[in-house]
mmCIF file of C-alpha atoms in Angstrom:
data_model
loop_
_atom_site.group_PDB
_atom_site.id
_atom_site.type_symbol
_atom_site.label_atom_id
_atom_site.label_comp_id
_atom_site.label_asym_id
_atom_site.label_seq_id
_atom_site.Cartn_x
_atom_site.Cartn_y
_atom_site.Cartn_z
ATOM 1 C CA UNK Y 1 51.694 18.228 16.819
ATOM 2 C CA UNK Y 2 48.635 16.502 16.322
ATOM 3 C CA UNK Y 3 47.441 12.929 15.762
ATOM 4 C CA UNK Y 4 44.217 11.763 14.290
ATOM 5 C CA UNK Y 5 42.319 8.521 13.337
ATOM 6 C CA UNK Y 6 38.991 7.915 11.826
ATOM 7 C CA UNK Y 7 36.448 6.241 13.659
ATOM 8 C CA UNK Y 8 33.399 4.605 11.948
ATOM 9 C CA UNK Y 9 30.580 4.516 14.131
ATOM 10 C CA UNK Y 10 27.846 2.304 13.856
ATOM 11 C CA UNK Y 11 25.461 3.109 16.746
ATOM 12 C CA UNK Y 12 24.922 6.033 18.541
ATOM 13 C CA UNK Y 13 27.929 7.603 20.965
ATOM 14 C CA UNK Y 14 27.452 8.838 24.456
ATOM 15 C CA UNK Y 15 27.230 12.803 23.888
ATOM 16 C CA UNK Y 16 24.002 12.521 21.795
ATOM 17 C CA UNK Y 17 22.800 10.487 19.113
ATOM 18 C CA UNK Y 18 25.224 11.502 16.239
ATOM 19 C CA UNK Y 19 26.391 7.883 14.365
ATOM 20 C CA UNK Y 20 28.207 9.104 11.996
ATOM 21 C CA UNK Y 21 32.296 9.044 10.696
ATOM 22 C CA UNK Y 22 34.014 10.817 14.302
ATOM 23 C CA UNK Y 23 37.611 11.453 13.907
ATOM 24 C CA UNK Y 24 39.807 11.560 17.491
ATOM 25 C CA UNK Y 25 42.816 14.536 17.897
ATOM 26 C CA UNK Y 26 45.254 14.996 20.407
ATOM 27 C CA UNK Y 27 46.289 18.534 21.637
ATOM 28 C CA UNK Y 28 48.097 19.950 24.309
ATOM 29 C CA UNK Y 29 45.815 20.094 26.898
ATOM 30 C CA UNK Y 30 42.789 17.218 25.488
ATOM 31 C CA UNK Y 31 42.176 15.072 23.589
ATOM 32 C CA UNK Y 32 39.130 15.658 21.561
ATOM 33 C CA UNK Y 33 36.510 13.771 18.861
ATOM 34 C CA UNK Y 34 35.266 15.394 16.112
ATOM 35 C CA UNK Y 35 31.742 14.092 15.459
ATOM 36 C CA UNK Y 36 29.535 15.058 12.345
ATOM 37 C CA UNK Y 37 26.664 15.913 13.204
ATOM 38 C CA UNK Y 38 25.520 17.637 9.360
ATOM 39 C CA UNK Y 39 27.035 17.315 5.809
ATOM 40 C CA UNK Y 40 25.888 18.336 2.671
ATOM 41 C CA UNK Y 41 25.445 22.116 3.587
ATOM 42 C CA UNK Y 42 25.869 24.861 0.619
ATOM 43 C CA UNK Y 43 28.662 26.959 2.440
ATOM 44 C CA UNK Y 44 27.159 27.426 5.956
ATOM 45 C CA UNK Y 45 27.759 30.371 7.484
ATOM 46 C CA UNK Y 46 26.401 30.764 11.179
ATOM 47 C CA UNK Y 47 24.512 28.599 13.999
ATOM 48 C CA UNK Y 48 21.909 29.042 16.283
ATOM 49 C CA UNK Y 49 20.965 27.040 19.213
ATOM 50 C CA UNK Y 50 17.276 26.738 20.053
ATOM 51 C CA UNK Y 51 15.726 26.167 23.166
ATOM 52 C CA UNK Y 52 14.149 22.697 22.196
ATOM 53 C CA UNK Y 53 18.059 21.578 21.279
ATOM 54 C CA UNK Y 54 17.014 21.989 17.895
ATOM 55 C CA UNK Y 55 19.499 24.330 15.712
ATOM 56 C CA UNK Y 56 19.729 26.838 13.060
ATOM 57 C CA UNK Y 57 22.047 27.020 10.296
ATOM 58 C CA UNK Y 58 22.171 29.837 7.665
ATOM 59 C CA UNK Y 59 24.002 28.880 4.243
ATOM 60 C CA UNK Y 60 25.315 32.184 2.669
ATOM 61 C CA UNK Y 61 23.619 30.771 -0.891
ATOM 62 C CA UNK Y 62 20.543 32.198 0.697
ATOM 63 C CA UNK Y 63 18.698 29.025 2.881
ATOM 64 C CA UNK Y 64 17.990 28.974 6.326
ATOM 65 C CA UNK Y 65 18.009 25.442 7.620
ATOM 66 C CA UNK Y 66 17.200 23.042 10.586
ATOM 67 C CA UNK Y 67 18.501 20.543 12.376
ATOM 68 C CA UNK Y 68 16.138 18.492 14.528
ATOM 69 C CA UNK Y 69 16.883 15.636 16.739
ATOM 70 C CA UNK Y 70 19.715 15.053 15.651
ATOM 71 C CA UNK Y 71 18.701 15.315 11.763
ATOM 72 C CA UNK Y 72 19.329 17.947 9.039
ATOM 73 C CA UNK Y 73 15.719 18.287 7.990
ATOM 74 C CA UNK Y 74 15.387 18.445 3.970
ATOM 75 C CA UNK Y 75 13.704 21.581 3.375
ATOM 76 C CA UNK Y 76 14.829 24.795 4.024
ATOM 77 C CA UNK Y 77 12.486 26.772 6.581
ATOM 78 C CA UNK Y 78 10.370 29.421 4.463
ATOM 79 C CA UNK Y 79 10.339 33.252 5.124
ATOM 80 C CA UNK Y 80 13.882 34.387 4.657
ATOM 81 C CA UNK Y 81 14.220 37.829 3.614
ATOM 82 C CA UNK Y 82 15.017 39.027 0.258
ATOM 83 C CA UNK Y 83 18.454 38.691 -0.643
ATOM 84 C CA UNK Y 84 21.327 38.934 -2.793
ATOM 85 C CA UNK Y 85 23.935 36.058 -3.308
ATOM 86 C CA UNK Y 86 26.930 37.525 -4.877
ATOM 87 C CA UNK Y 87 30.687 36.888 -4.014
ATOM 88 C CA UNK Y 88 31.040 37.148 -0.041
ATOM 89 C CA UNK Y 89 27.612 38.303 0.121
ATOM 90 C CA UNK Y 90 24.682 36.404 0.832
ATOM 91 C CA UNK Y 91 22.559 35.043 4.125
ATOM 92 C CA UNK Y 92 25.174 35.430 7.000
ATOM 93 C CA UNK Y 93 24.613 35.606 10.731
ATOM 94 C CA UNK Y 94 21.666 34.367 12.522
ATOM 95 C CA UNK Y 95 20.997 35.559 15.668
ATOM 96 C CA UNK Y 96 18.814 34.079 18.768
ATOM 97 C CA UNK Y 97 17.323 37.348 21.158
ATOM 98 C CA UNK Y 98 17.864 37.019 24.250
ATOM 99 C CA UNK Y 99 14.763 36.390 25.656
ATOM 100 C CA UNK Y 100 13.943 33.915 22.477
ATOM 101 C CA UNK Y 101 11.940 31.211 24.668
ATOM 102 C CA UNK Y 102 9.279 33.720 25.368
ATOM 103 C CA UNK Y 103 9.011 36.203 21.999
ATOM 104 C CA UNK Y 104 10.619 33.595 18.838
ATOM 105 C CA UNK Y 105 12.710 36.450 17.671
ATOM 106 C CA UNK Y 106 15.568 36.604 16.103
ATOM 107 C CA UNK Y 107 18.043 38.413 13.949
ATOM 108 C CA UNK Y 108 19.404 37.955 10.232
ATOM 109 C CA UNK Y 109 22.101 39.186 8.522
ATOM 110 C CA UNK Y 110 22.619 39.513 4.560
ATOM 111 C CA UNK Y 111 23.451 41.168 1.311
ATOM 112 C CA UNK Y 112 20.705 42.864 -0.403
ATOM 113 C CA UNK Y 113 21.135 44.262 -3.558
ATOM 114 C CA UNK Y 114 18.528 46.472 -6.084
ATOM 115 C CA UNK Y 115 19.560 49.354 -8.992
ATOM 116 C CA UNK Y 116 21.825 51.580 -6.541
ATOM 117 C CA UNK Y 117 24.349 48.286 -5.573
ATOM 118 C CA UNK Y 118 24.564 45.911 -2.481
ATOM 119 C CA UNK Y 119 24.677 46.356 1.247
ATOM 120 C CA UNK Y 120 24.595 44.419 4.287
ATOM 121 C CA UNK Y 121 20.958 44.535 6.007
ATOM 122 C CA UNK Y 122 19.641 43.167 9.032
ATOM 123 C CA UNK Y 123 15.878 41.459 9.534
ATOM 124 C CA UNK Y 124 14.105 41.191 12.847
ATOM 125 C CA UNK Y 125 11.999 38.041 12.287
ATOM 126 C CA UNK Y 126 9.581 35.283 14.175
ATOM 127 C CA UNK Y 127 10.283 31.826 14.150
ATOM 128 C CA UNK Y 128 7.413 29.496 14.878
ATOM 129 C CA UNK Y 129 8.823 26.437 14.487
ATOM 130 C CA UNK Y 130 8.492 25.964 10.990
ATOM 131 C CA UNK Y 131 8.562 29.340 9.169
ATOM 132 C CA UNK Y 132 9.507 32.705 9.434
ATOM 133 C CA UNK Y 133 6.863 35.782 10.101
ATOM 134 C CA UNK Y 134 6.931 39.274 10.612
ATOM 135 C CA UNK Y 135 9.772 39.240 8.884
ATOM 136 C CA UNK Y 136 11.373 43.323 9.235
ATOM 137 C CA UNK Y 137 13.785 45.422 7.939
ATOM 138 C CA UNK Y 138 15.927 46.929 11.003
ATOM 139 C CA UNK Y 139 19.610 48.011 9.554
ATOM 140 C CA UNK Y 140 20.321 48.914 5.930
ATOM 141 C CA UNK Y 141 24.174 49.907 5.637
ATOM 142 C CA UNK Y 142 24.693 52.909 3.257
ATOM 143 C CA UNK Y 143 25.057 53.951 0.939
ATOM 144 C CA UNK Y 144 25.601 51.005 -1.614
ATOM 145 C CA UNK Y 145 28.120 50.052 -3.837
ATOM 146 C CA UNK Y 146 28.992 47.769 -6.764
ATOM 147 C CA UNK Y 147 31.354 45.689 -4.552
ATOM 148 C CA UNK Y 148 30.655 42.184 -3.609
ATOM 149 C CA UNK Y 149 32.943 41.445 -0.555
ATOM 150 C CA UNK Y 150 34.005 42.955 3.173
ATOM 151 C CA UNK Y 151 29.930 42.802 3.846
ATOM 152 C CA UNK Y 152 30.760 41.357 7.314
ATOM 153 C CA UNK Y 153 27.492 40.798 8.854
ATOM 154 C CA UNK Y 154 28.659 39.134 12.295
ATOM 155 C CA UNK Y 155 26.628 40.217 14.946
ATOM 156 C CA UNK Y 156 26.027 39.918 18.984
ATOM 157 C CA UNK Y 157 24.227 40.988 22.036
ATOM 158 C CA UNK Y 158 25.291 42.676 25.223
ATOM 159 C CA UNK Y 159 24.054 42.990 28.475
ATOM 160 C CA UNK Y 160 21.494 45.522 28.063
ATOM 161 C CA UNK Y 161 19.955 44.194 25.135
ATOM 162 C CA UNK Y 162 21.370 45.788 22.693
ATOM 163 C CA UNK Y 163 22.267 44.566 18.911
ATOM 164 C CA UNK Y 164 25.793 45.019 17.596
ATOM 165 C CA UNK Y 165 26.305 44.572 13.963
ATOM 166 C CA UNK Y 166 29.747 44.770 11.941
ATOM 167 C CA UNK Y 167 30.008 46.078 8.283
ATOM 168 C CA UNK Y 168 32.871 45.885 6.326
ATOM 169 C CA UNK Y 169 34.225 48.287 4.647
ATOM 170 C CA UNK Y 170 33.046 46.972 1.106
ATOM 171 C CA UNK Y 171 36.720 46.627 -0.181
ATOM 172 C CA UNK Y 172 37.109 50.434 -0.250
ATOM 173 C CA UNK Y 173 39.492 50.978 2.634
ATOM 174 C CA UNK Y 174 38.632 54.863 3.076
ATOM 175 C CA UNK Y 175 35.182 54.198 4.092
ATOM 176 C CA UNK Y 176 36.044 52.746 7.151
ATOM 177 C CA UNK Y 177 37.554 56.048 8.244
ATOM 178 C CA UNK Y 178 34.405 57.735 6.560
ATOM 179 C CA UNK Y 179 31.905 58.641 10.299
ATOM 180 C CA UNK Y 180 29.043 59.497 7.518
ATOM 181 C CA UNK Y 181 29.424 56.394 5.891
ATOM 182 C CA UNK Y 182 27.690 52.888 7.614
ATOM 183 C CA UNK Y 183 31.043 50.959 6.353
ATOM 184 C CA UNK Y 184 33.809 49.646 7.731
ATOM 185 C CA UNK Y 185 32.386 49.987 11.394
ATOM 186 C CA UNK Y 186 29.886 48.062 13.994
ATOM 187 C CA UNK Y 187 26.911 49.512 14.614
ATOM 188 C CA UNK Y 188 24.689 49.430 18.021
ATOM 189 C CA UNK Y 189 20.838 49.225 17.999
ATOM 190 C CA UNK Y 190 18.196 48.348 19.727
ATOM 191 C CA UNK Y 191 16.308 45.419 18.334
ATOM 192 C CA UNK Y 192 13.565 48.154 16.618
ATOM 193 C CA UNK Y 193 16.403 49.801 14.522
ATOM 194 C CA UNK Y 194 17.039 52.648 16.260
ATOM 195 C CA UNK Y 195 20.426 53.826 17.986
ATOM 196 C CA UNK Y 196 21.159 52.667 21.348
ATOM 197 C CA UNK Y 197 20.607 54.715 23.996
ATOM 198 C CA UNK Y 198 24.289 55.576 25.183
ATOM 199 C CA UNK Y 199 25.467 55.207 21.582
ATOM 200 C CA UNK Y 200 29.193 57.821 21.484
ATOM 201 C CA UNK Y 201 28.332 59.968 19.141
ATOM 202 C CA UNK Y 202 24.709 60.740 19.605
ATOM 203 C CA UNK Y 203 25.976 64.384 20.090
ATOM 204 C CA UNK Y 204 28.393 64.361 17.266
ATOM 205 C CA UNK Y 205 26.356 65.521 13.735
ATOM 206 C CA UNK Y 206 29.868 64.398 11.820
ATOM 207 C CA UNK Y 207 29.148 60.179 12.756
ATOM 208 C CA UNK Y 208 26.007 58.493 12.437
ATOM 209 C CA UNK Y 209 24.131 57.911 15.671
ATOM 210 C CA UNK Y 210 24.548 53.729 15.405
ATOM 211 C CA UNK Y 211 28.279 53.867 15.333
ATOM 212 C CA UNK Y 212 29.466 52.135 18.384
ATOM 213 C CA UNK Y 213 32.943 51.750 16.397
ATOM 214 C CA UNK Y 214 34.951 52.475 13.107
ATOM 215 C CA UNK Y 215 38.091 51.874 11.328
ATOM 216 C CA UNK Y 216 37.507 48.064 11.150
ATOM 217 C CA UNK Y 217 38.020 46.415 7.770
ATOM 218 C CA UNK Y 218 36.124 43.268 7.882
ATOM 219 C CA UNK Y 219 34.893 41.831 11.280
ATOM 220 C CA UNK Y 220 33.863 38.461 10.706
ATOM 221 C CA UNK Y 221 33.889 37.327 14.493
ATOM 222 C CA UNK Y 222 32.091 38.189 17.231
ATOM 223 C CA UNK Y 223 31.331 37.421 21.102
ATOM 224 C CA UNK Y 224 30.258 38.608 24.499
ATOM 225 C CA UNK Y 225 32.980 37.923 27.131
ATOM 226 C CA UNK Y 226 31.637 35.538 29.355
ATOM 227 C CA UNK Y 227 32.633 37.458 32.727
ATOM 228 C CA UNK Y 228 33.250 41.183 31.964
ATOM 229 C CA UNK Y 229 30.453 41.605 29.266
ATOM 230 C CA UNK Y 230 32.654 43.635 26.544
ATOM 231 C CA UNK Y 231 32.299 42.281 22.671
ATOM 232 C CA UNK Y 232 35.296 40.717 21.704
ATOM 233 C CA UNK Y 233 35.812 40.617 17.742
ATOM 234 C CA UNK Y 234 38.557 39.684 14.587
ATOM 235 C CA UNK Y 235 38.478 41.029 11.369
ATOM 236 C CA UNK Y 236 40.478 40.185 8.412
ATOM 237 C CA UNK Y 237 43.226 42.001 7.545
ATOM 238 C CA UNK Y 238 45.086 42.258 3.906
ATOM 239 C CA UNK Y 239 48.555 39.928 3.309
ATOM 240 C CA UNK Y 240 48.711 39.791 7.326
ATOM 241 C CA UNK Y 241 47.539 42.067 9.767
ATOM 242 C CA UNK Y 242 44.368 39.845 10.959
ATOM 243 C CA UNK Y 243 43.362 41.154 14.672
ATOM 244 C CA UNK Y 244 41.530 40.031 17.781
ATOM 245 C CA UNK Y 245 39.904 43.337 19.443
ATOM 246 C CA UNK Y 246 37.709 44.546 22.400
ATOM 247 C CA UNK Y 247 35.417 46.847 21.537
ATOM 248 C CA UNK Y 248 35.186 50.370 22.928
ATOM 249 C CA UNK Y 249 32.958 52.739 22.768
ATOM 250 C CA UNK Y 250 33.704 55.578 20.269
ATOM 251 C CA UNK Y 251 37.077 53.481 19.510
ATOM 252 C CA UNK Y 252 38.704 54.226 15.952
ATOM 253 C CA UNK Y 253 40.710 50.591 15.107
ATOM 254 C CA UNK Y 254 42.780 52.072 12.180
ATOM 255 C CA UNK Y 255 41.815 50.842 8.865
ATOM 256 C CA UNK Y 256 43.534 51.960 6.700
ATOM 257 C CA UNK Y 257 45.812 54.393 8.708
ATOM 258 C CA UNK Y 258 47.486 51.690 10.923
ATOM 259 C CA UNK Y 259 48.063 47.723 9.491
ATOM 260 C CA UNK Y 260 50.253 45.193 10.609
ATOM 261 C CA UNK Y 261 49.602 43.745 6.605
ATOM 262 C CA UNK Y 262 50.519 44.765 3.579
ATOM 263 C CA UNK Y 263 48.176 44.990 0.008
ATOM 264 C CA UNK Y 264 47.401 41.642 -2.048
ATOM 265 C CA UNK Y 265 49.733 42.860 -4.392
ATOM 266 C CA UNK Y 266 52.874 43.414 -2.246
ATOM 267 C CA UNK Y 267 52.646 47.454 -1.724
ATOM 268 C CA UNK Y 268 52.563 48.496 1.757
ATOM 269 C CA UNK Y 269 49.052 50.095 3.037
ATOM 270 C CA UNK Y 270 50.576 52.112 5.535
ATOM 271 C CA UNK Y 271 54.285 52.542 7.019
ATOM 272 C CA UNK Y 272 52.623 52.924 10.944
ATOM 273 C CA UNK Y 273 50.988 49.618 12.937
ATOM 274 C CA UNK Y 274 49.731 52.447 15.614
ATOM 275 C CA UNK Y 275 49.590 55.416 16.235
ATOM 276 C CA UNK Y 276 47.670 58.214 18.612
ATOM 277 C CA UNK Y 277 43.961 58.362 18.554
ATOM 278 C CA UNK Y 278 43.935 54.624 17.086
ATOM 279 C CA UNK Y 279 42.868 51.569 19.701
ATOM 280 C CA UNK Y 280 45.652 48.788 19.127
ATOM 281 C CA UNK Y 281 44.516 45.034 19.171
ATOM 282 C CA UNK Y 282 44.881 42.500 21.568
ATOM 283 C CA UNK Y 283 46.507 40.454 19.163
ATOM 284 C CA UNK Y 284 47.641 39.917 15.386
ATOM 285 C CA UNK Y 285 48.394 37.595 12.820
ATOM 286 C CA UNK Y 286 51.198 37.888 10.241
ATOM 287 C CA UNK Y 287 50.769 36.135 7.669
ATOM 288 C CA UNK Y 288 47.026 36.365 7.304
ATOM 289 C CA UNK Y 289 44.945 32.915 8.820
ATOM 290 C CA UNK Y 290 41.545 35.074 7.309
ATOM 291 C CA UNK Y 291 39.715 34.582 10.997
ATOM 292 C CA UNK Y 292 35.945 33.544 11.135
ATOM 293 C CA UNK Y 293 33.945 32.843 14.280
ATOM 294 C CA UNK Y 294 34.633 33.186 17.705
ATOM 295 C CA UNK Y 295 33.769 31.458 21.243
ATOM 296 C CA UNK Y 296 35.023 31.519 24.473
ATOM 297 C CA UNK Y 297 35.050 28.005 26.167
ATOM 298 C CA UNK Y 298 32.641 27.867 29.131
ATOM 299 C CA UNK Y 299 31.632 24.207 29.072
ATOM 300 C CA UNK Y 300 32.074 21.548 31.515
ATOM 301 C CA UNK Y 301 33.686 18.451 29.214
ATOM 302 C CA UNK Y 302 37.000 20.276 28.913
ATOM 303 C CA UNK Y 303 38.438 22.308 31.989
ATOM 304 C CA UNK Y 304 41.567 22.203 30.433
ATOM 305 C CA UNK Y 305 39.956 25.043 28.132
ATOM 306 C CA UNK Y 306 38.200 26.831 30.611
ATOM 307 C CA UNK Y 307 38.513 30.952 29.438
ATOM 308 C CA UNK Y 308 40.071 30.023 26.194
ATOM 309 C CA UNK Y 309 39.353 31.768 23.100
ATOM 310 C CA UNK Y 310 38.164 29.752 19.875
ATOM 311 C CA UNK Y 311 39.103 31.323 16.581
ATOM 312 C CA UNK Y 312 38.368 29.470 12.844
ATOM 313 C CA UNK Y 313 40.532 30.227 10.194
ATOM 314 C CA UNK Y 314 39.803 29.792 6.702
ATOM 315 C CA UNK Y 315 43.016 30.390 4.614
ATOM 316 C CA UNK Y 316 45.085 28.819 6.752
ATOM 317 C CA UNK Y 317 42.471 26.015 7.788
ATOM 318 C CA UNK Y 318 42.778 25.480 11.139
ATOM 319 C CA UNK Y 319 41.358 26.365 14.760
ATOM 320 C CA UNK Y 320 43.014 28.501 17.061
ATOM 321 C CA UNK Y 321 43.036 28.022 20.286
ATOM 322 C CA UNK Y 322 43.877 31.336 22.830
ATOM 323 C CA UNK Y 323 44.548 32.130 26.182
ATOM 324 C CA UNK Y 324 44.788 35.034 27.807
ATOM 325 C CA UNK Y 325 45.942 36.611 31.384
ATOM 326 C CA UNK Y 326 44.043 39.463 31.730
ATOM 327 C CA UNK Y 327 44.345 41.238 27.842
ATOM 328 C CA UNK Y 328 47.775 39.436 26.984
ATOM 329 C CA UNK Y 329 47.845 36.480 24.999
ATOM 330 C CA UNK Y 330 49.603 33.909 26.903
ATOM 331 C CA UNK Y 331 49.235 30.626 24.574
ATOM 332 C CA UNK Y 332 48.389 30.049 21.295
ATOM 333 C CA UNK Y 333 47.875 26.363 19.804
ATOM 334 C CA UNK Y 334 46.791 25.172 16.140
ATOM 335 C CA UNK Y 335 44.549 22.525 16.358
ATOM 336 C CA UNK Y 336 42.816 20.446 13.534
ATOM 337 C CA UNK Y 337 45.385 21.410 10.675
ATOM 338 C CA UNK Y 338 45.425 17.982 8.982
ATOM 339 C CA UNK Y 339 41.108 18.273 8.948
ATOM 340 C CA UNK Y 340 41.775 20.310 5.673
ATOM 341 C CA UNK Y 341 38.331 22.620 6.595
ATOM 342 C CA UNK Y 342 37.821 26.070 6.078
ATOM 343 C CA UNK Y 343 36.243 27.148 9.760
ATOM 344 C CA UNK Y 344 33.605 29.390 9.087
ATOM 345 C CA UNK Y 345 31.810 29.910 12.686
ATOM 346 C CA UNK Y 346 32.983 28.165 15.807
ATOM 347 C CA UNK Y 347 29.925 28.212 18.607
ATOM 348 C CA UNK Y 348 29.812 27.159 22.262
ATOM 349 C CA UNK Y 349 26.708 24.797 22.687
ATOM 350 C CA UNK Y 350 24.430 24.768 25.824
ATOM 351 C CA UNK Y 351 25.604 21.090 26.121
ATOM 352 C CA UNK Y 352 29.390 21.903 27.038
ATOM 353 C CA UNK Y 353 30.657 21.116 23.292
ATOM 354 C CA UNK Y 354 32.272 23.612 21.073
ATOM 355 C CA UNK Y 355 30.396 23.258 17.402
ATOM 356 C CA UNK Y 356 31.859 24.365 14.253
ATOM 357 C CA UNK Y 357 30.991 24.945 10.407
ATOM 358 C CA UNK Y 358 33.088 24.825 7.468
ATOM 359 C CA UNK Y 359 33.206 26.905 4.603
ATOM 360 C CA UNK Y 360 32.311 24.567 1.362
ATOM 361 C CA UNK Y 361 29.831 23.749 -1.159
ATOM 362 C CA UNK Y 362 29.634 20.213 0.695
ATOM 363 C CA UNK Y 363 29.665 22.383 4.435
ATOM 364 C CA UNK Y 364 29.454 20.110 7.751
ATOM 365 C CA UNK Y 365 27.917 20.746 11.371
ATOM 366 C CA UNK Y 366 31.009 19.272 13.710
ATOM 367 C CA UNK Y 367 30.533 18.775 17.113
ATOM 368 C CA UNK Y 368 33.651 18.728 19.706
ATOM 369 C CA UNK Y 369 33.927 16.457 22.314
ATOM 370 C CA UNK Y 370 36.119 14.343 24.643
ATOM 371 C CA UNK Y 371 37.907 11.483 23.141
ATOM 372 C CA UNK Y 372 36.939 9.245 26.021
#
């Protein structure tokens, strides 16, 4: 169970200079504050963390904003892409390379949309500080449709540089088992567009070259293990069935052959949760807690986290908290379910805190951190 009390702060607090309402939780393992760093956001989607501690929030109504010493600056930073906003669609994932501190790049995800439907795209852009440049086309998911959810749009990097990009399966459950269709599926490229080097199917003429994966329905969570390197994910599943995954190269996850969920209107998908040929997940959800964002806990203000897994859940409104010996789950815990916040991205910060968004027309930035 968990306890919480509202704290008005008047001054600044000793993990930055955020003065604003904090409200103080007790868990398990810690006891935590929630301080608000951001309010007022137009359903923020993702967060980026700059080198100067600055950070970057994308609102899926199509801004890309800024938050700079501590303050969510006014306008929104010029440059963004061409987009469409249009049920789940809209700006989505932003994306910091790598090597950001000595080229500015970094990644965007969206909807686009012209006479042949909507798609999810991905822009290589510059950021200078103040606007975006060189803004570039790198990903286009096709073909398009009329649809207006499952865009996905989460997206990572591993090891070796390369770009990993999920795309739903556009509420048509067959393309995700479609290889010649970019649907339902993540995709690996490097940052010019092109397949990966390595990529499985390079030899195969019946799968596009970026598929790393396919069968996934809507991944809208994504991560680089902080030891082993693989990409952990979630996607949404129907009435149940939401799953936590590692992906594999070449790996078909089942949509819509294998489900632990049934359809929105009560009519089974499928009568098998597995089956041969199909990569099982780590771990499920039934009912449905519709997943968004992901972080493992690496940070130094709460050892008692120390490996766990972060998960935000939007329907059900609450954070998950994982852990996990070796691939098996070995505790789960609900924490902040009287907050009343649709999680949208959960993000481990360079200073030790775990930072979240939720999903609103009045969003916050929170930031996590010890109650004492």
């Amino acid at each position: 169970m968990f306890i919480f009390r509202t704290l008005i702060l008047l001054a600044g607090v000793a993990f930055g200079s955020y003065a604003l309402a904090q409200q103080t939780f007790s868990s398990d393992l810690a006891d935590f504050r929630l301080q608000t760093v951001a309010e007022g956001l137009n359903h923020p989607w993702s967060l980026a963390f700059l080198p100067d501690g600055s950070k970057l929030i994308t609102e899926r109504a199509g801004q890309l904003r800024l938050i700079k010493n501590g303050k969510l600056q006014p306008e929104p930073i010029p440059g963004v892409p061409e987009l469409v906003v249009a049920g789940q669609g809209g700006l989505l994932d932003v994306l910091l390379h790598p090597e950001f501190a000595d080229n500015r790049l970094l990644f965007l995800s969206y909807a686009h949309g012209n006479s042949e439907g909507m798609t999810t795209r991905v822009a290589r852009a510059r950021f200078d500080g103040e606007r975006l440049q060189d803004v570039e086309v790198i990903f286009e998911a096709l073909p398009r449709s009329g649809t207006s959810r499952h865009f996905a749009g989460r997206m990572e990097f591993d090891s070796d540089g390369n770009l990993y990009i999920s795309v739903g399966d556009r509420g048509d459950k067959p393309r995700a088992q479609d290889t010649r269709d970019d649907a339902g599926g993540v995709h690996r490229l490097t940052i010019n567009g092109e397949p990966a080097p390595g990529n499985p199917f390079l030899t195969d003429d019946s799968v596009n070259d970026t598929f790393f994966t396919y069968g996934n329905r809507n991944i809208q969570g994504m991560t680089r293990h902080p030891q082993t390197g693989e990409i952990w994910t979630h996607e949404h599943g129907p009435r149940g069935g939401d799953e936590v995954n590692v992906l594999k190269a070449g790996a078909n996850y089942g949509w819509p052959k294998v489900t632990y969920g049934i359809g929105y209107s009560g009519i089974p998908i499928s009568d098998k949760t597995t089956m041969p040929g199909i990569t099982d997940p780590l771990h499920y959800w039934d009912p449905s807690i519709a997943p968004s964002g992901i972080a493992f806990y690496t940070g130094d203000l709460f050892p008692e986290w120390q490996g766990d897994v972060f998960v935000g859940a939007l329907k059900m409104r609450k954070l998950v908290r994982l852990r996990f010996d070796n691939k098996d789950v070995v505790q789960e815990e609900d924490l902040l379910p009287d907050l009343n916040e649709r999680i949208r991205a959960v993000n481990m910060g360079p200073d030790g805190a775990l930072w979240l968004l939720t999903d609103s027309s009045k969003g916050k930035v929170y930031r996590m951190v010890p109650a004492k």
